[in-house]
Short mmCIF file of C-alpha atoms and ligand atoms in Angstrom, two decimals:
data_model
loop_
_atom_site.label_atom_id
_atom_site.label_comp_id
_atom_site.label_asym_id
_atom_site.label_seq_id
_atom_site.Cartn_x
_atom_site.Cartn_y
_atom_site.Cartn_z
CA UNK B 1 -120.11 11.57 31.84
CA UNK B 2 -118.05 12.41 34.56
CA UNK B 3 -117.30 15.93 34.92
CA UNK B 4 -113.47 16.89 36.14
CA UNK B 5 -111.75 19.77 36.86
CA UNK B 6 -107.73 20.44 37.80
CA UNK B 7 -106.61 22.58 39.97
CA UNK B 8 -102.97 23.06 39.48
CA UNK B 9 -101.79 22.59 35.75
CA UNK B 10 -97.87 21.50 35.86
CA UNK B 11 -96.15 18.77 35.87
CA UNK B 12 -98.86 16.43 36.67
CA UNK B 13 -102.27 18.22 36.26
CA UNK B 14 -101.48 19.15 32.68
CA UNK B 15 -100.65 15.39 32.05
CA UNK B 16 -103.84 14.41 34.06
CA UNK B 17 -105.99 16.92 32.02
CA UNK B 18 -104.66 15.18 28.65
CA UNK B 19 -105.68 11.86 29.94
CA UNK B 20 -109.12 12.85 30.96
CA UNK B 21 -109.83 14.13 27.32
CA UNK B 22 -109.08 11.01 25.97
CA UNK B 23 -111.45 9.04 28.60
CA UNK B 24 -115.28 8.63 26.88
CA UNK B 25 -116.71 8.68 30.18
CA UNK B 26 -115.07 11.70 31.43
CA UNK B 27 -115.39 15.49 30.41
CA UNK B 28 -112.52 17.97 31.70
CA UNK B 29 -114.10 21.20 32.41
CA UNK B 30 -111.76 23.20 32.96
CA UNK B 31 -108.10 23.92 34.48
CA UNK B 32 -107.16 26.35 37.23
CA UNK B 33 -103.89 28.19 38.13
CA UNK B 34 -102.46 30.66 39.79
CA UNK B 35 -99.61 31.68 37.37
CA UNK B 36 -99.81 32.45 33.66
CA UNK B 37 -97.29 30.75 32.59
CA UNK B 38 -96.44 28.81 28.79
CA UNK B 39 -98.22 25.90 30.52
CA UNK B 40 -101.13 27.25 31.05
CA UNK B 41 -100.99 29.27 27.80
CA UNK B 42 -100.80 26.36 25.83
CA UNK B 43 -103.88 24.96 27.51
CA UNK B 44 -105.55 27.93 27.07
CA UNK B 45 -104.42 27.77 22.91
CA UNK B 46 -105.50 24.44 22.92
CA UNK B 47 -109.01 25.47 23.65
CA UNK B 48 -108.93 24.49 27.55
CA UNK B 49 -111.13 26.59 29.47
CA UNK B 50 -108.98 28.41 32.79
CA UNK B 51 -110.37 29.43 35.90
CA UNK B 52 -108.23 31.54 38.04
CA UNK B 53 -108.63 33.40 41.66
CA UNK B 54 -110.43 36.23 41.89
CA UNK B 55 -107.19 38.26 42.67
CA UNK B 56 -105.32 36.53 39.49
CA UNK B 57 -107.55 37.83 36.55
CA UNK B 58 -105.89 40.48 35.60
CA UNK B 59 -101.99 38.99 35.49
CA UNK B 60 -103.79 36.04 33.11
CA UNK B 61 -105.53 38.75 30.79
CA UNK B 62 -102.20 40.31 30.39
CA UNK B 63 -100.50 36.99 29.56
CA UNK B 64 -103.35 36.97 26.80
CA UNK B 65 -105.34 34.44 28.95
CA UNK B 66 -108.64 35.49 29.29
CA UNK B 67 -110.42 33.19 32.12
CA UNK B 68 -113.66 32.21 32.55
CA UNK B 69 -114.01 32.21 35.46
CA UNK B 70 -113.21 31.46 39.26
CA UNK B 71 -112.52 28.68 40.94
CA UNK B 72 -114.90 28.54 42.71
CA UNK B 73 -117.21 28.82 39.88
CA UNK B 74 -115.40 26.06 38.20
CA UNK B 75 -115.72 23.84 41.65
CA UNK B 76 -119.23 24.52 41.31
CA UNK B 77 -119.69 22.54 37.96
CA UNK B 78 -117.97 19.41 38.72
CA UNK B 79 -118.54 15.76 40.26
CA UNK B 80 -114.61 15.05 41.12
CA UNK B 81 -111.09 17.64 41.57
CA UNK B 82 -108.06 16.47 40.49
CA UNK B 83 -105.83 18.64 42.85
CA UNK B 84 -102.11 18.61 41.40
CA UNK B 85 -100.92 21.48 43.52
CA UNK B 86 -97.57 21.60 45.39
CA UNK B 87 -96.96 19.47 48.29
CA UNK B 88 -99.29 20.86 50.85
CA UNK B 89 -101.29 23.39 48.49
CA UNK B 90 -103.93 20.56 48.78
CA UNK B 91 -104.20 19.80 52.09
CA UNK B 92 -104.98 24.04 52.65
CA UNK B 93 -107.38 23.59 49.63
CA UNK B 94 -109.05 20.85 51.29
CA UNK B 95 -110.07 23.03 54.25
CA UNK B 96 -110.54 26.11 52.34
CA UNK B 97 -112.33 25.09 49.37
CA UNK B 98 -113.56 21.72 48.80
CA UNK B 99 -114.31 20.63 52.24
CA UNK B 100 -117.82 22.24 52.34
CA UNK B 101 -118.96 21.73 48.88
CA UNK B 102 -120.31 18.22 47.06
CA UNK B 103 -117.02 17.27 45.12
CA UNK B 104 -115.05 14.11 45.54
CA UNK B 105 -111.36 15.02 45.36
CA UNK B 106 -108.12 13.29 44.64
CA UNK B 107 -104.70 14.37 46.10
CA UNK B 108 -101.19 13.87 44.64
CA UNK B 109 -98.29 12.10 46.99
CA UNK B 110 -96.74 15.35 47.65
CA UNK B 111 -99.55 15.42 50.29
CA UNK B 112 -99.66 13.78 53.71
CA UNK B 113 -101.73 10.27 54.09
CA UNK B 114 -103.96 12.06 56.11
CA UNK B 115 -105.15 14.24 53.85
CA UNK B 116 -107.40 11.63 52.20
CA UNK B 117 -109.68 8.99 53.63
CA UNK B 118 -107.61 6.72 51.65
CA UNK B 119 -104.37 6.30 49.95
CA UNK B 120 -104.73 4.64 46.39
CA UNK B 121 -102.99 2.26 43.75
CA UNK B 122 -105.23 0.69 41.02
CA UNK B 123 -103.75 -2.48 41.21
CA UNK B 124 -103.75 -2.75 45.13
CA UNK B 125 -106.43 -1.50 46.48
CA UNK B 126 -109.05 0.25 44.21
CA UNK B 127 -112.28 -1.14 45.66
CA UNK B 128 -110.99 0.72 49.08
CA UNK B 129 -111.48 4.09 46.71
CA UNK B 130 -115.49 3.18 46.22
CA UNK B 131 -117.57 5.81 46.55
CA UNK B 132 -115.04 8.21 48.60
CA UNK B 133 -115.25 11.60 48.75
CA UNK B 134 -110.99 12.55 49.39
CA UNK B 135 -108.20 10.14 47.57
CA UNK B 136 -104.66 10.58 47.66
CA UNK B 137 -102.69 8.97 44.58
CA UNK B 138 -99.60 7.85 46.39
CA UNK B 139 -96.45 9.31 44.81
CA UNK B 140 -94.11 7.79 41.28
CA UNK B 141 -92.17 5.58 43.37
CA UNK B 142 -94.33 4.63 45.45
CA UNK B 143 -96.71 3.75 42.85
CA UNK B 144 -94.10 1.86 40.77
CA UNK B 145 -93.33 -0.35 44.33
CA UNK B 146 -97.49 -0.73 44.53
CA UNK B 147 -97.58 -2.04 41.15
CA UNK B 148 -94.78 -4.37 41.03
CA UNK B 149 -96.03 -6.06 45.01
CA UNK B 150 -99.71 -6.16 43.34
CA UNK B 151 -97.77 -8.31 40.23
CA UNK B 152 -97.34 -10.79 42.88
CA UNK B 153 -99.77 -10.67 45.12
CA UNK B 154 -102.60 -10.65 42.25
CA UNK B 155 -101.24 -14.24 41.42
CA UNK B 156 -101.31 -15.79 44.54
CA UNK B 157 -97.99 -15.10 45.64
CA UNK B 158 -96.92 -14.76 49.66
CA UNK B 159 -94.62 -12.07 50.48
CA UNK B 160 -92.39 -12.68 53.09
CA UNK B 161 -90.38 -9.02 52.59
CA UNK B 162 -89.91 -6.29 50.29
CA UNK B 163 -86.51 -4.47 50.31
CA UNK B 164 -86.04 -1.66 47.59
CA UNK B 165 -83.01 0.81 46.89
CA UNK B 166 -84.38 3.97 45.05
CA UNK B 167 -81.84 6.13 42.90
CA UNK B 168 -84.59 9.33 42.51
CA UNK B 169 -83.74 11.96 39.73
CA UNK B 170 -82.87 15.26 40.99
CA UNK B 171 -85.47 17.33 39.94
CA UNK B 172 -88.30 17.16 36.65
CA UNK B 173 -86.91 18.68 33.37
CA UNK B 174 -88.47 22.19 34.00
CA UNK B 175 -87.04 22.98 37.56
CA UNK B 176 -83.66 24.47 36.10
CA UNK B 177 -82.75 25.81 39.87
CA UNK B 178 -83.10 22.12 41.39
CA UNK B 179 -80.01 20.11 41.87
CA UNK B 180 -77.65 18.17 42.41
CA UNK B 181 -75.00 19.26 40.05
CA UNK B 182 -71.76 17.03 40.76
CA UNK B 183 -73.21 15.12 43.34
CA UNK B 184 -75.11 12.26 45.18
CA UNK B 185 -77.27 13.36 47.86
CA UNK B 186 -78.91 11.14 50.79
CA UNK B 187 -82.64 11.98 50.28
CA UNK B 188 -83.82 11.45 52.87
CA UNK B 189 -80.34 11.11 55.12
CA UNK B 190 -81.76 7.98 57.05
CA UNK B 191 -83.43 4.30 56.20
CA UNK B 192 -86.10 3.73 56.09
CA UNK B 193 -86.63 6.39 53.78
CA UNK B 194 -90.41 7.32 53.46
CA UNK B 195 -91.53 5.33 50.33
CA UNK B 196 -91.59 2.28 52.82
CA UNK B 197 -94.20 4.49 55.43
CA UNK B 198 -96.57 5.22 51.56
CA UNK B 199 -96.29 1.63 50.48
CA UNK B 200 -97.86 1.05 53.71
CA UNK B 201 -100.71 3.41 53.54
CA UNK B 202 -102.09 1.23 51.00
CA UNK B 203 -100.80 -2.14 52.07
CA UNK B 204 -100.16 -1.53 55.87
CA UNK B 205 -99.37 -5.54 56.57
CA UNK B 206 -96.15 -5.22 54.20
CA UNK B 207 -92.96 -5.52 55.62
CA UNK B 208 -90.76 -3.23 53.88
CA UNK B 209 -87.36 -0.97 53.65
CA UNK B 210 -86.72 1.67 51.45
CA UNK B 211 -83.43 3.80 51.05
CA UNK B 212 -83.37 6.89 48.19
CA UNK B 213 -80.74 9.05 46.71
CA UNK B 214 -80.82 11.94 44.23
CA UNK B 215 -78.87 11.76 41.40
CA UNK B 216 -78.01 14.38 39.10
CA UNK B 217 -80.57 13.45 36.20
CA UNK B 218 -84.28 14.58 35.28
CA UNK B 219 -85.34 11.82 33.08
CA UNK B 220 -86.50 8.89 35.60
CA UNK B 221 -85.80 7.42 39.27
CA UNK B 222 -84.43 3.91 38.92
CA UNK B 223 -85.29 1.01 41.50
CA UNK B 224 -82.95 -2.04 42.76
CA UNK B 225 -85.93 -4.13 43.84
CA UNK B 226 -85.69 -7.04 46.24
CA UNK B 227 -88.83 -9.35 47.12
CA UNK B 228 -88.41 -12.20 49.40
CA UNK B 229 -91.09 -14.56 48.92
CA UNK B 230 -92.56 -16.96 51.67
CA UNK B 231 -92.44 -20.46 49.01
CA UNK B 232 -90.13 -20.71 46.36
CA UNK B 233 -90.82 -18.73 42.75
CA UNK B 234 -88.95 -19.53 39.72
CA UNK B 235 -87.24 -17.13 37.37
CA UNK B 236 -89.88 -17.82 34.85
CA UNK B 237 -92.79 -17.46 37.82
CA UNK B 238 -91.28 -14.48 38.37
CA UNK B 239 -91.83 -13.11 35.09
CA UNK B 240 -94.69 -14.04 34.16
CA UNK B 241 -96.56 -12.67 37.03
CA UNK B 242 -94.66 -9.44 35.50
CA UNK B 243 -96.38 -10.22 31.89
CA UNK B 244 -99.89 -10.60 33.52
CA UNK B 245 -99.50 -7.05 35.16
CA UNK B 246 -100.72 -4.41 33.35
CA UNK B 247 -98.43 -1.23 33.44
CA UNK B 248 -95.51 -3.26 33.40
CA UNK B 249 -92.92 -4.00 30.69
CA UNK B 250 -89.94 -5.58 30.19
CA UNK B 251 -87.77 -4.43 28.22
CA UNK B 252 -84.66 -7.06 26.77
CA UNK B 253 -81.09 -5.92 26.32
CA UNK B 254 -81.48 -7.72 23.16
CA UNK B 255 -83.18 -4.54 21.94
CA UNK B 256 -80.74 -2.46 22.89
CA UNK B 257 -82.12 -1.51 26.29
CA UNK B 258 -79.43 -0.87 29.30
CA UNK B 259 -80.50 2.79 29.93
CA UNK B 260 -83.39 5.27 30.98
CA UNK B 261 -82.51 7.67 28.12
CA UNK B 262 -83.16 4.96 25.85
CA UNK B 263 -86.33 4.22 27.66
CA UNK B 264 -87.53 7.82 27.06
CA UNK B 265 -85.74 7.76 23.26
CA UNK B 266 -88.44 4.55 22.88
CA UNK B 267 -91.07 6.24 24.06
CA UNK B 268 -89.84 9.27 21.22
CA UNK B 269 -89.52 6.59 18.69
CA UNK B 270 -92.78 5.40 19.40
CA UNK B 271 -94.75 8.57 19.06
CA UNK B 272 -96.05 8.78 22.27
CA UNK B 273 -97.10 12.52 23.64
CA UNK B 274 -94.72 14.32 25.83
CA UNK B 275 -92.25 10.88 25.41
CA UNK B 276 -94.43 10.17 28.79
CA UNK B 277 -93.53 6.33 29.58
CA UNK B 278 -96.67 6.15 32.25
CA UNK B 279 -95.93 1.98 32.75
CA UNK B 280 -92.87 0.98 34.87
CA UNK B 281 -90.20 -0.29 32.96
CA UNK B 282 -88.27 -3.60 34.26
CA UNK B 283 -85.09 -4.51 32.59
CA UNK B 284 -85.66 -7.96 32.04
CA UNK B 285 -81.99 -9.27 32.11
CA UNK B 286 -81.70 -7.85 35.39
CA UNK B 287 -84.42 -10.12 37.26
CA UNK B 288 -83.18 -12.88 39.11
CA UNK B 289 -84.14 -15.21 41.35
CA UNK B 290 -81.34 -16.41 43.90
CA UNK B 291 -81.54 -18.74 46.49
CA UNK B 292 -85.00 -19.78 45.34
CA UNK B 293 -87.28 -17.31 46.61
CA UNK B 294 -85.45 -14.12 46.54
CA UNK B 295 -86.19 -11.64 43.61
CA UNK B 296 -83.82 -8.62 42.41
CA UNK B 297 -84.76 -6.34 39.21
CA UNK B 298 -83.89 -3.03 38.16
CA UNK B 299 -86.51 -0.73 37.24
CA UNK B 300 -86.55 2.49 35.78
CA UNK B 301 -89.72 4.77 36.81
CA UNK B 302 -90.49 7.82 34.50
CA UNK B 303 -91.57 9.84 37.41
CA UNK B 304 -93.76 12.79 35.26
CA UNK B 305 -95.69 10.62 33.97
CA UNK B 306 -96.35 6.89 36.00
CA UNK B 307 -99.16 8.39 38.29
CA UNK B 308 -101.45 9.76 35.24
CA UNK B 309 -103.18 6.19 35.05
CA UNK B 310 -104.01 5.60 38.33
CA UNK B 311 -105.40 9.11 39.12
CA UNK B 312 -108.34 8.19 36.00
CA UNK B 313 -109.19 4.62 37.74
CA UNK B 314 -109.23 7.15 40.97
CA UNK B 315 -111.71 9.49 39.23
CA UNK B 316 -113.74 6.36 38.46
CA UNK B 317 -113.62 4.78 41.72
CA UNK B 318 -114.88 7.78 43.80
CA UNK B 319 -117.57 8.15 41.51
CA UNK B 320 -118.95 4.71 42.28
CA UNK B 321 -117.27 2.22 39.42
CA UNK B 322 -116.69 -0.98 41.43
CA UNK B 323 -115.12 -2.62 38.38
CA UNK B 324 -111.15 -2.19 39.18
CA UNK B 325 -110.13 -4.33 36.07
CA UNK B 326 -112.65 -2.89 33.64
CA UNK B 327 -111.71 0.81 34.58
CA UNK B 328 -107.86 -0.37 34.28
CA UNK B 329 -108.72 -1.82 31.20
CA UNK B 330 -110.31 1.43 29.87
CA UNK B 331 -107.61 3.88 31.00
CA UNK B 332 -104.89 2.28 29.17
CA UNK B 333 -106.85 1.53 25.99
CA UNK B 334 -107.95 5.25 25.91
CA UNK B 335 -104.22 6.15 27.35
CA UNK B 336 -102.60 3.89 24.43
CA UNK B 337 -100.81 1.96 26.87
CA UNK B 338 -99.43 -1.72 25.72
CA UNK B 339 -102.04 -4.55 27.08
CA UNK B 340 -99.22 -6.90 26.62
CA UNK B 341 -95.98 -6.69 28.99
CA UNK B 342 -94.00 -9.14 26.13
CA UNK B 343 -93.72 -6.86 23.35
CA UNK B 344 -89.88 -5.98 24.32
CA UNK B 345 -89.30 -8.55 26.48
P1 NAD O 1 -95.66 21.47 39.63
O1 NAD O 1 -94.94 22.48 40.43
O2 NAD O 1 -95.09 21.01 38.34
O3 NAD O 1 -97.14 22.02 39.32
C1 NAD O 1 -97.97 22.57 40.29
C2 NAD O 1 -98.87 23.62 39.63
O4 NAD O 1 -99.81 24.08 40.61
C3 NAD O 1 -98.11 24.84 39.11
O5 NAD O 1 -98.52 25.12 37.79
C4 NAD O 1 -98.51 25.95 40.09
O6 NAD O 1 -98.55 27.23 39.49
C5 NAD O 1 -99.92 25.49 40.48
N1 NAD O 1 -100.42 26.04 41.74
C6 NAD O 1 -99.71 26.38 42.85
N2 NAD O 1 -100.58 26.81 43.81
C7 NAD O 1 -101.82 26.72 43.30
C8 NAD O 1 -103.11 27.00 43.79
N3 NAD O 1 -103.30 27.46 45.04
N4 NAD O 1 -104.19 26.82 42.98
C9 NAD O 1 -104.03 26.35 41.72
N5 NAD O 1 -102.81 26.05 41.19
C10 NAD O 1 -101.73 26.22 41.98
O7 NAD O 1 -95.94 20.25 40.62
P2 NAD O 1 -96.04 18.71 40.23
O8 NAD O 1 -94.69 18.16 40.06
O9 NAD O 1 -97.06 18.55 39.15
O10 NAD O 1 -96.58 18.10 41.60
C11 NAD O 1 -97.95 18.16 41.95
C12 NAD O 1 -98.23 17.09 42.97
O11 NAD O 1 -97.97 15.81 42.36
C13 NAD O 1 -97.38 17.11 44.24
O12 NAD O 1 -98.13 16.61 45.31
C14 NAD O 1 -96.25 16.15 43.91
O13 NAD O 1 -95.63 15.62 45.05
C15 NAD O 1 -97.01 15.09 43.14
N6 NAD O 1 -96.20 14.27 42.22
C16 NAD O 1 -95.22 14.83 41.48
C17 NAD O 1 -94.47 14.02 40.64
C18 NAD O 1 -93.35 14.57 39.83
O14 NAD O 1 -92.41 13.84 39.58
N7 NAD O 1 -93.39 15.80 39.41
C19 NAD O 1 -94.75 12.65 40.54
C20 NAD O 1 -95.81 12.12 41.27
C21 NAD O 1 -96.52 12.95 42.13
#
């Protein structure tokens, strides 16, 4: 058994944490914070053990928390950190706490490249992962781009450019002073915008462009994707590469499907916890191939939850599990992903 810890239980440590319970070769234990909020109350009810700083106990045993213990206690019993912090919480954690002791560690893409001896996707580059003692899970978007080039490249496919238009939601469903309200805002103001420079740190010979927005919704990011390829591809090439993929589906407007809130209504429908859609979700009317080797999809990315996968094959990699299919195999049995990108499509 592997034993895991999180530091930082929101958005996607709490996710993380619930992932790692249902892995058989993985034990979660325990969960630190800082504030003692209902997140980290409901962990707590749910029989979670929290470890807090030194300087925190008392604000968590007044929010009926009782910890057990600090973090650096908690460091202390565990083979790999999932660090979920706030962008750049991890990098000072890196130097202040984990640097010096024997955990492997993996960062979230809120942190810079740097911070990490390597930047990871599953299905691009996990044997690079091996054995490492920092890993940085590259960030939703830039994990749905990772998967979606790996589709291709994983079957053989030459890539001659990669060109994709990112429509990012404004802000996750708890940040209720996030915006924009009434608006579309350039984020970032120029082109490339930074997903390009991330896609990179895991596939630096690439050749890519990325522009983003924010739009005023919380539910996912959407993608206009555009891959030239070097040799022709067909339409149905072109999706079956897609099928092949795990943590890709494509979903038919014969089902109904022509929005994200009916993505996230699905993933309602379907039971799954949270309504987390972790695989990235191509609308399967929309993917065309024009001109012969140029391919345009829309994609809609369900940005709380897409990264939760890869950060369990990163768990496995850095504790020395060379098999990259076999642990992707695992995660999204345990995860209850789909193994088969056809079911709506
Ligand atoms: P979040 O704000 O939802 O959660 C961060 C948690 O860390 C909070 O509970 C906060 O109290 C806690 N925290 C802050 N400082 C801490 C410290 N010193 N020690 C322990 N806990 C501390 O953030 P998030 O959205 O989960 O983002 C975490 C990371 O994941 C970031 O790098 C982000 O860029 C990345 N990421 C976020 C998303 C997303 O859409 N939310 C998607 C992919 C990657």
């Amino acid at each position: 058994m592997i034993k895991v810890c999180v530091i930082g239980y929101g958005t996607i440590g709490k996710r993380v944490a619930d992932a790692i319970l249902k892995q058989d070769d993985m034990e979660l234990v325990g969960i630190a914070d800082v504030v003692p909020d209902y997140k980290v109350k409901v962990a707590y009810m749910k029989g979670i053990k929290v470890y807090v700083p030194k300087d925190k106990f008392e604000s968590f045993k007044s929010a009926g928390i009782e910890p057990q213990g600090t973090v650096e206690e908690l460091l202390d019993k565990v083979d790999v950190v999932i660090d979920a912090t706030p962008a750049g919480i991890g990098a000072k954690n890196k130097s202040t706490l984990y640097i010096d002791r024997k955990v492997k560690v993996i960062f979230q893409g809120g942190e810079k490249a740097n911070v990490a001896d390597v930047s990871f996707s599953a299905l691009a580059n996990y044997s690079k992962a091996v054995g490492k003692k920092f890993v940085r899970v590259v960030s939703c978007n830039t994990t749905a781009i990772l998967r979606v080039i790996a589709a291709y490249l994983n079957n053989g496919y030459k890539i001659e450019k990669v060109r994709v238009n990112i429509a990012r939601r404004g802000a996750d469903p708890h940040e209720y002073r996030k915006g924009p309200i009434n608006d579309v805002i350039l984020d970032p103001p120029k082109i490339p915008s930074h997903h390009a420079e991330d896609v990179k740190s895991v596939l630096p010979d690439i050749n890519i462009v990325t522009s983003a927005i924010a739009i005023p919704v919380t539910i996912t990011h959407l993608h206009f994707v555009n891959i030239v390829f070097k040799d022709g591809i067909s339409r149905d090439e072109a999706l079956e590469a897609l099928y092949r993929t795990p943590r890709i589906m494509l979903f038919e407007s014969s089902y109904g499907f022509r929005s994200s809130a009916q993505v996230i209504e699905w993933a309602r429908d379907i039971g799954r916890h949270r309504a987390d859609v972790p695989e990235n979700i191509i609308f399967k009317d929309t993917v065309s191939v024009i001109d012969r080797n140029e391919l345009m999809f829309l994609m809609a990315v369900h940005q709380e939850s897409i990264v939760i996968p890869e950060n369990i094959d990163a768990i496995r990699a850095v504790s020395g599990y060379t098999n990259m299919w076999s642990s992707i195999r695992k995660t999204d049995e345990a995860l209850g992903l789909f193994m088969e990108g056809k079911v709506y499509g």
